[in-house]
CSV table of C-alpha atoms in Angstrom, one decimal:
chain,number,residue,atom,x,y,z
A,1,UNK,CA,-121.9,-25.1,-125.4
A,2,UNK,CA,-120.4,-25.5,-121.7
A,3,UNK,CA,-118.3,-28.5,-122.9
A,4,UNK,CA,-117.1,-26.4,-126.0
A,5,UNK,CA,-116.2,-23.7,-123.6
A,6,UNK,CA,-114.1,-26.1,-121.6
A,7,UNK,CA,-112.1,-27.6,-124.5
A,8,UNK,CA,-111.5,-24.2,-125.8
A,9,UNK,CA,-110.0,-23.0,-122.5
A,10,UNK,CA,-108.0,-25.9,-122.3
A,11,UNK,CA,-106.5,-25.3,-125.8
A,12,UNK,CA,-105.9,-21.7,-124.9
A,13,UNK,CA,-103.9,-22.8,-121.7
A,14,UNK,CA,-101.7,-25.4,-123.6
A,15,UNK,CA,-101.0,-22.5,-126.3
A,16,UNK,CA,-100.3,-20.2,-123.4
A,17,UNK,CA,-97.7,-22.5,-121.8
A,18,UNK,CA,-96.2,-23.4,-125.1
A,19,UNK,CA,-95.8,-19.7,-125.8
A,20,UNK,CA,-94.1,-19.3,-122.3
A,21,UNK,CA,-91.6,-22.0,-123.4
A,22,UNK,CA,-90.8,-20.2,-126.6
A,23,UNK,CA,-90.5,-16.7,-125.5
A,24,UNK,CA,-88.2,-17.6,-122.4
A,25,UNK,CA,-85.9,-19.4,-124.6
A,26,UNK,CA,-86.1,-16.7,-127.2
A,27,UNK,CA,-85.3,-14.2,-124.4
A,28,UNK,CA,-82.3,-16.0,-123.1
A,29,UNK,CA,-81.0,-16.6,-126.7
A,30,UNK,CA,-81.0,-12.8,-127.2
A,31,UNK,CA,-78.7,-12.6,-124.1
A,32,UNK,CA,-80.9,-12.0,-121.2
A,33,UNK,CA,-79.7,-13.3,-117.7
A,34,UNK,CA,-82.1,-15.9,-116.7
A,35,UNK,CA,-81.7,-15.0,-113.0
A,36,UNK,CA,-82.6,-11.4,-113.8
A,37,UNK,CA,-85.6,-12.5,-116.2
A,38,UNK,CA,-87.1,-14.6,-113.1
A,39,UNK,CA,-86.9,-11.3,-110.8
A,40,UNK,CA,-88.8,-9.2,-113.5
A,41,UNK,CA,-91.1,-12.0,-114.3
A,42,UNK,CA,-92.2,-12.6,-110.6
A,43,UNK,CA,-92.4,-8.6,-110.3
A,44,UNK,CA,-94.8,-8.6,-113.1
A,45,UNK,CA,-96.9,-11.3,-111.6
A,46,UNK,CA,-97.2,-9.8,-108.3
A,47,UNK,CA,-98.3,-6.5,-109.6
A,48,UNK,CA,-100.9,-8.2,-111.7
A,49,UNK,CA,-102.3,-10.4,-108.9
A,50,UNK,CA,-102.2,-8.5,-105.8
A,51,UNK,CA,-104.6,-5.7,-106.5
A,52,UNK,CA,-107.4,-8.2,-107.5
A,53,UNK,CA,-106.4,-10.2,-104.2
A,54,UNK,CA,-106.5,-7.2,-102.0
A,55,UNK,CA,-109.9,-6.3,-103.7
A,56,UNK,CA,-111.7,-9.8,-103.7
A,57,UNK,CA,-110.3,-11.2,-100.5
A,58,UNK,CA,-109.0,-8.6,-98.0
A,59,UNK,CA,-112.2,-8.7,-96.0
A,60,UNK,CA,-112.7,-12.4,-95.7
A,61,UNK,CA,-109.0,-13.6,-95.5
A,62,UNK,CA,-108.1,-15.0,-92.2
A,63,UNK,CA,-105.1,-13.7,-89.9
A,64,UNK,CA,-101.8,-14.4,-91.2
A,65,UNK,CA,-99.6,-15.7,-88.2
A,66,UNK,CA,-96.0,-15.6,-88.3
A,67,UNK,CA,-95.8,-19.2,-88.5
A,68,UNK,CA,-97.9,-19.4,-91.7
A,69,UNK,CA,-95.9,-16.5,-93.2
A,70,UNK,CA,-92.8,-18.5,-92.8
A,71,UNK,CA,-94.4,-21.5,-94.4
A,72,UNK,CA,-95.4,-19.3,-97.4
A,73,UNK,CA,-92.0,-18.1,-97.5
A,74,UNK,CA,-90.3,-21.4,-97.6
A,75,UNK,CA,-92.9,-22.4,-100.3
A,76,UNK,CA,-91.9,-19.7,-102.4
A,77,UNK,CA,-88.2,-20.3,-101.8
A,78,UNK,CA,-88.6,-24.0,-102.9
A,79,UNK,CA,-91.4,-24.1,-105.4
A,80,UNK,CA,-91.0,-20.9,-107.1
A,81,UNK,CA,-87.7,-19.0,-106.7
A,82,UNK,CA,-85.7,-22.3,-106.7
A,83,UNK,CA,-87.8,-24.1,-109.3
A,84,UNK,CA,-88.1,-21.3,-111.8
A,85,UNK,CA,-84.1,-20.3,-111.5
A,86,UNK,CA,-83.3,-23.9,-112.0
A,87,UNK,CA,-85.7,-24.1,-114.9
A,88,UNK,CA,-84.0,-21.2,-116.3
A,89,UNK,CA,-80.7,-22.5,-116.3
A,90,UNK,CA,-81.7,-25.7,-117.7
A,91,UNK,CA,-83.2,-23.9,-120.6
A,92,UNK,CA,-80.4,-22.1,-121.4
A,93,UNK,CA,-78.4,-25.5,-121.6
A,94,UNK,CA,-81.0,-27.2,-123.7
A,95,UNK,CA,-84.0,-26.4,-125.6
A,96,UNK,CA,-87.7,-25.0,-124.9
A,97,UNK,CA,-88.9,-28.4,-126.2
A,98,UNK,CA,-87.2,-30.3,-123.4
A,99,UNK,CA,-88.4,-27.7,-121.1
A,100,UNK,CA,-92.0,-28.4,-122.2
A,101,UNK,CA,-91.3,-32.2,-122.3
A,102,UNK,CA,-90.0,-32.2,-118.6
A,103,UNK,CA,-93.4,-30.8,-117.6
A,104,UNK,CA,-95.0,-34.0,-118.6
A,105,UNK,CA,-93.0,-35.7,-115.5
A,106,UNK,CA,-94.7,-33.4,-113.1
A,107,UNK,CA,-97.6,-35.7,-112.2
A,108,UNK,CA,-95.4,-38.6,-111.8
A,109,UNK,CA,-92.8,-37.1,-109.6
A,110,UNK,CA,-95.7,-35.4,-107.7
A,111,UNK,CA,-97.2,-38.6,-107.1
A,112,UNK,CA,-93.9,-40.3,-106.0
A,113,UNK,CA,-93.1,-37.4,-103.6
A,114,UNK,CA,-96.5,-38.0,-102.0
A,115,UNK,CA,-95.9,-41.7,-101.7
A,116,UNK,CA,-92.7,-40.8,-99.9
A,117,UNK,CA,-94.4,-38.3,-97.7
A,118,UNK,CA,-97.0,-40.7,-96.8
A,119,UNK,CA,-99.6,-38.4,-98.2
A,120,UNK,CA,-100.6,-41.2,-101.1
A,121,UNK,CA,-100.7,-45.0,-100.6
A,122,UNK,CA,-99.7,-47.4,-103.5
A,123,UNK,CA,-101.6,-50.8,-103.2
A,124,UNK,CA,-99.3,-52.8,-105.4
A,125,UNK,CA,-101.7,-55.8,-105.4
A,126,UNK,CA,-104.4,-53.8,-107.0
A,127,UNK,CA,-104.6,-52.9,-110.8
A,128,UNK,CA,-104.6,-49.0,-110.1
A,129,UNK,CA,-101.7,-49.1,-107.8
A,130,UNK,CA,-99.6,-51.3,-110.1
A,131,UNK,CA,-100.7,-49.1,-113.0
A,132,UNK,CA,-99.4,-45.8,-111.5
A,133,UNK,CA,-96.0,-47.5,-110.7
A,134,UNK,CA,-95.5,-48.6,-114.4
A,135,UNK,CA,-96.7,-45.2,-115.4
A,136,UNK,CA,-93.7,-43.7,-113.3
A,137,UNK,CA,-91.3,-45.9,-114.8
A,138,UNK,CA,-92.5,-45.1,-118.3
A,139,UNK,CA,-92.2,-41.5,-117.6
A,140,UNK,CA,-88.7,-41.6,-116.2
A,141,UNK,CA,-87.7,-43.6,-119.2
A,142,UNK,CA,-89.0,-41.1,-121.4
A,143,UNK,CA,-86.9,-38.5,-119.4
A,144,UNK,CA,-83.8,-40.5,-119.7
A,145,UNK,CA,-84.5,-41.2,-123.5
A,146,UNK,CA,-84.7,-37.4,-124.0
A,147,UNK,CA,-81.5,-36.6,-122.0
A,148,UNK,CA,-79.2,-39.4,-123.2
A,149,UNK,CA,-80.3,-40.3,-126.9
A,150,UNK,CA,-80.7,-37.6,-129.6
A,151,UNK,CA,-80.5,-39.9,-132.9
A,152,UNK,CA,-80.7,-38.8,-136.5
A,153,UNK,CA,-82.4,-35.5,-137.5
A,154,UNK,CA,-86.1,-36.0,-138.4
A,155,UNK,CA,-87.2,-32.3,-139.1
A,156,UNK,CA,-85.6,-28.8,-139.1
A,157,UNK,CA,-86.5,-25.4,-140.5
A,158,UNK,CA,-83.4,-23.2,-141.3
A,159,UNK,CA,-83.9,-19.6,-141.5
A,160,UNK,CA,-81.6,-16.4,-140.7
A,161,UNK,CA,-83.4,-15.2,-137.3
A,162,UNK,CA,-80.2,-14.5,-135.1
A,163,UNK,CA,-82.2,-14.6,-132.2
A,164,UNK,CA,-83.4,-18.1,-133.0
A,165,UNK,CA,-80.2,-19.6,-133.9
A,166,UNK,CA,-78.1,-18.0,-131.1
A,167,UNK,CA,-77.7,-20.7,-128.5
A,168,UNK,CA,-80.0,-23.2,-130.5
A,169,UNK,CA,-77.4,-25.7,-130.8
A,170,UNK,CA,-76.2,-27.5,-127.6
A,171,UNK,CA,-73.3,-30.2,-127.0
A,172,UNK,CA,-74.0,-33.5,-125.5
A,173,UNK,CA,-72.4,-32.6,-122.3
A,174,UNK,CA,-74.5,-29.3,-121.6
A,175,UNK,CA,-77.6,-31.1,-122.9
A,176,UNK,CA,-77.4,-33.9,-120.2
A,177,UNK,CA,-76.6,-31.4,-117.6
A,178,UNK,CA,-79.6,-29.3,-118.7
A,179,UNK,CA,-81.7,-32.5,-118.4
A,180,UNK,CA,-80.7,-33.2,-114.8
A,181,UNK,CA,-81.2,-29.4,-113.9
A,182,UNK,CA,-84.8,-29.8,-115.3
A,183,UNK,CA,-85.1,-32.9,-113.1
A,184,UNK,CA,-84.3,-31.0,-110.1
A,185,UNK,CA,-86.5,-28.1,-110.9
A,186,UNK,CA,-89.2,-30.7,-111.4
A,187,UNK,CA,-88.7,-32.2,-107.9
A,188,UNK,CA,-88.9,-28.9,-106.3
A,189,UNK,CA,-92.3,-28.0,-108.2
A,190,UNK,CA,-93.7,-31.5,-107.2
A,191,UNK,CA,-92.7,-30.7,-103.4
A,192,UNK,CA,-94.2,-27.3,-103.8
A,193,UNK,CA,-97.4,-28.9,-105.3
A,194,UNK,CA,-97.7,-31.5,-102.3
A,195,UNK,CA,-96.9,-29.2,-99.5
A,196,UNK,CA,-99.2,-26.3,-100.8
A,197,UNK,CA,-102.4,-28.2,-99.7
A,198,UNK,CA,-101.3,-28.4,-96.2
A,199,UNK,CA,-100.6,-24.6,-96.0
A,200,UNK,CA,-103.9,-23.9,-97.7
A,201,UNK,CA,-105.6,-25.7,-95.0
A,202,UNK,CA,-104.4,-23.0,-92.6
A,203,UNK,CA,-104.7,-20.1,-95.0
A,204,UNK,CA,-107.6,-20.8,-97.4
A,205,UNK,CA,-107.8,-17.8,-99.3
A,206,UNK,CA,-106.3,-18.9,-102.6
A,207,UNK,CA,-105.8,-15.4,-104.4
A,208,UNK,CA,-103.9,-13.9,-101.4
A,209,UNK,CA,-102.0,-16.9,-100.9
A,210,UNK,CA,-100.7,-16.9,-104.5
A,211,UNK,CA,-100.2,-13.4,-104.8
A,212,UNK,CA,-98.2,-13.4,-101.5
A,213,UNK,CA,-96.1,-16.2,-102.7
A,214,UNK,CA,-95.2,-14.2,-106.1
A,215,UNK,CA,-94.3,-11.2,-103.9
A,216,UNK,CA,-91.9,-13.2,-101.7
A,217,UNK,CA,-90.5,-14.9,-104.6
A,218,UNK,CA,-90.0,-11.6,-106.2
A,219,UNK,CA,-87.7,-10.5,-103.1
A,220,UNK,CA,-85.9,-13.7,-103.1
A,221,UNK,CA,-85.5,-13.7,-106.8
A,222,UNK,CA,-83.7,-10.2,-106.5
A,223,UNK,CA,-81.3,-11.4,-104.1
A,224,UNK,CA,-80.4,-14.3,-106.1
A,225,UNK,CA,-80.0,-12.3,-109.4
A,226,UNK,CA,-77.7,-9.5,-107.5
A,227,UNK,CA,-75.6,-12.2,-106.3
A,228,UNK,CA,-74.8,-13.6,-109.7
A,229,UNK,CA,-75.3,-10.6,-111.8
A,230,UNK,CA,-73.4,-7.4,-110.9
A,231,UNK,CA,-73.5,-5.8,-114.3
A,232,UNK,CA,-76.2,-3.6,-114.0
A,233,UNK,CA,-76.3,-2.9,-117.8
A,234,UNK,CA,-77.7,-6.4,-118.2
A,235,UNK,CA,-80.5,-5.4,-115.8
A,236,UNK,CA,-82.1,-3.0,-118.3
A,237,UNK,CA,-85.2,-4.0,-120.3
A,238,UNK,CA,-85.7,-2.4,-123.6
A,239,UNK,CA,-88.6,-2.8,-126.2
A,240,UNK,CA,-87.3,-6.2,-127.3
A,241,UNK,CA,-88.5,-10.0,-126.8
A,242,UNK,CA,-86.9,-10.0,-123.2
A,243,UNK,CA,-89.7,-7.3,-122.1
A,244,UNK,CA,-92.2,-9.2,-124.2
A,245,UNK,CA,-91.4,-12.4,-122.1
A,246,UNK,CA,-91.5,-10.7,-118.8
A,247,UNK,CA,-94.7,-9.3,-119.6
A,248,UNK,CA,-96.1,-12.5,-121.0
A,249,UNK,CA,-94.9,-14.8,-118.2
A,250,UNK,CA,-95.6,-12.4,-115.4
A,251,UNK,CA,-99.2,-11.1,-116.3
A,252,UNK,CA,-100.7,-13.7,-119.2
A,253,UNK,CA,-99.2,-17.0,-117.8
A,254,UNK,CA,-99.9,-16.0,-114.1
A,255,UNK,CA,-103.3,-14.1,-114.3
A,256,UNK,CA,-105.2,-16.1,-117.1
A,257,UNK,CA,-104.0,-19.4,-116.8
A,258,UNK,CA,-104.6,-19.3,-112.9
A,259,UNK,CA,-108.1,-18.2,-113.5
A,260,UNK,CA,-108.9,-20.7,-116.5
A,261,UNK,CA,-107.2,-23.7,-114.4
A,262,UNK,CA,-109.2,-22.9,-111.3
A,263,UNK,CA,-112.5,-22.6,-113.4
A,264,UNK,CA,-111.5,-26.2,-115.2
A,265,UNK,CA,-110.9,-28.0,-112.0
A,266,UNK,CA,-114.0,-26.6,-110.6
A,267,UNK,CA,-116.2,-27.8,-113.6
A,268,UNK,CA,-114.3,-31.1,-114.3
A,269,UNK,CA,-111.7,-31.9,-111.8
A,270,UNK,CA,-107.7,-31.9,-111.8
A,271,UNK,CA,-107.5,-35.2,-113.8
A,272,UNK,CA,-109.3,-33.6,-116.7
A,273,UNK,CA,-107.1,-30.7,-116.8
A,274,UNK,CA,-104.0,-33.0,-116.5
A,275,UNK,CA,-105.1,-35.2,-119.6
A,276,UNK,CA,-104.3,-32.2,-121.9
A,277,UNK,CA,-100.8,-31.7,-120.6
A,278,UNK,CA,-99.2,-33.2,-123.6
A,279,UNK,CA,-100.7,-30.6,-126.1
A,280,UNK,CA,-98.3,-28.1,-124.9
A,281,UNK,CA,-95.4,-30.4,-125.7
A,282,UNK,CA,-97.0,-30.8,-129.3
A,283,UNK,CA,-97.5,-27.3,-129.9
A,284,UNK,CA,-94.0,-26.2,-128.5
A,285,UNK,CA,-92.1,-28.8,-130.9
A,286,UNK,CA,-94.1,-27.3,-134.1
A,287,UNK,CA,-93.5,-23.7,-132.9
A,288,UNK,CA,-89.9,-24.1,-131.8
A,289,UNK,CA,-89.1,-25.5,-135.1
A,290,UNK,CA,-90.3,-22.8,-136.8
A,291,UNK,CA,-89.6,-20.0,-134.6
A,292,UNK,CA,-86.4,-20.9,-132.7
A,293,UNK,CA,-84.8,-23.2,-135.5
A,294,UNK,CA,-84.7,-26.1,-133.0
A,295,UNK,CA,-84.1,-29.7,-134.7
A,296,UNK,CA,-86.5,-32.3,-134.2
A,297,UNK,CA,-84.6,-35.7,-133.7
A,298,UNK,CA,-85.6,-39.2,-133.5
A,299,UNK,CA,-84.6,-39.4,-129.8
A,300,UNK,CA,-86.8,-36.5,-129.0
A,301,UNK,CA,-89.8,-38.2,-130.8
A,302,UNK,CA,-89.4,-41.2,-128.8
A,303,UNK,CA,-88.8,-39.4,-125.4
A,304,UNK,CA,-91.9,-37.4,-126.0
A,305,UNK,CA,-94.0,-40.6,-127.0
A,306,UNK,CA,-92.7,-42.3,-123.7
A,307,UNK,CA,-93.3,-39.2,-121.6
A,308,UNK,CA,-96.9,-38.8,-122.9
A,309,UNK,CA,-97.7,-42.6,-122.5
A,310,UNK,CA,-96.4,-42.5,-118.8
A,311,UNK,CA,-98.3,-39.6,-118.0
A,312,UNK,CA,-101.8,-41.0,-119.3
A,313,UNK,CA,-100.8,-44.5,-117.7
A,314,UNK,CA,-100.3,-42.6,-114.2
A,315,UNK,CA,-103.6,-40.7,-114.8
A,316,UNK,CA,-105.7,-43.5,-115.8
A,317,UNK,CA,-104.4,-45.7,-112.4
A,318,UNK,CA,-105.2,-42.4,-110.5
A,319,UNK,CA,-108.5,-42.0,-111.9
A,320,UNK,CA,-109.6,-45.6,-111.5
A,321,UNK,CA,-108.5,-45.6,-107.8
A,322,UNK,CA,-110.6,-42.5,-107.2
A,323,UNK,CA,-113.6,-44.0,-108.9
A,324,UNK,CA,-113.1,-47.2,-106.6
A,325,UNK,CA,-112.9,-45.0,-103.5
A,326,UNK,CA,-116.1,-43.1,-104.4
A,327,UNK,CA,-117.8,-46.6,-104.8
A,328,UNK,CA,-116.7,-47.7,-101.5
A,329,UNK,CA,-117.5,-44.5,-99.6
A,330,UNK,CA,-121.0,-44.9,-101.4
A,331,UNK,CA,-121.4,-48.4,-100.0
A,332,UNK,CA,-120.3,-47.4,-96.6
A,333,UNK,CA,-123.1,-44.6,-96.6
A,334,UNK,CA,-125.7,-47.2,-98.0
A,335,UNK,CA,-124.7,-49.4,-95.0
A,336,UNK,CA,-124.9,-46.7,-92.3
A,337,UNK,CA,-128.3,-45.7,-93.7
A,338,UNK,CA,-129.7,-49.0,-93.6
A,339,UNK,CA,-128.4,-49.4,-90.2
A,340,UNK,CA,-129.7,-46.1,-89.1
A,341,UNK,CA,-133.2,-47.0,-90.5
A,342,UNK,CA,-133.1,-50.5,-88.7
A,343,UNK,CA,-132.3,-48.9,-85.4
A,344,UNK,CA,-135.5,-46.3,-85.7
């Protein structure tokens, strides 16, 4: 029964993320400014998270020093404000499918940055080390294929939804530009993921830590949006797809997925969760074709296959390495226990 709940939770998470890409793209196709959208999204996320963080962690939370606060500020600026705004620009230039596909490069780029920052070690002479390097190369190959090769059309769904069709077609120049913007956003996300671990050691209250970053990113996103969008009529929210996207991303994505992901990681670990990342891409390809009128090409299919294969190769190598590390630690403990018994 517990196993069934885990799989249902993972499928729900993947559908939530696929819906996020679809609604983001639909909101931008309807004319909503992507910078303004990020501000409202983070404001909604803050309002949904902060009360729970205060109720459940206020008494046990450690003292927030100025140094830790500034680290949180820089993390929010890099991994939330910077990454989400770049992601929004990339989404405007390309498609929701490419946005979902770019998510599959996150494990590879995160691992690469961890290696560059000397937080991970690559043993090229070991099978696991070589496998992870191969996986990264395959992931990057899939991303490059997505960016530079479209190929013939395979599937499309024509309908008369003006929101779906508006802005759904892109030139090769904007597509390539958007692909590199996605890459920059993923690098910032990966850097944010890698550096969060260090700050969490200083401030272990996870819910308050997340809520604080959402709050800081709301302020940052406001100044970014107001610097580029001076027409305040474009800041108005109506009862349309823009308001739905803001509420969905700010409340559903932030609150529900945060809880479910933490629960799954606690039960099965991060590798188990990451293994199902490509499911969002598959769901997104199908939904974007029907709801947004996006075209599925041979290049997008080939790129998706390479991205998924690269992701699983990296995860397999990482999992194998962690398994060997556990075996090595168990052997060391056995040796120490036997030595201690001999001394006694």
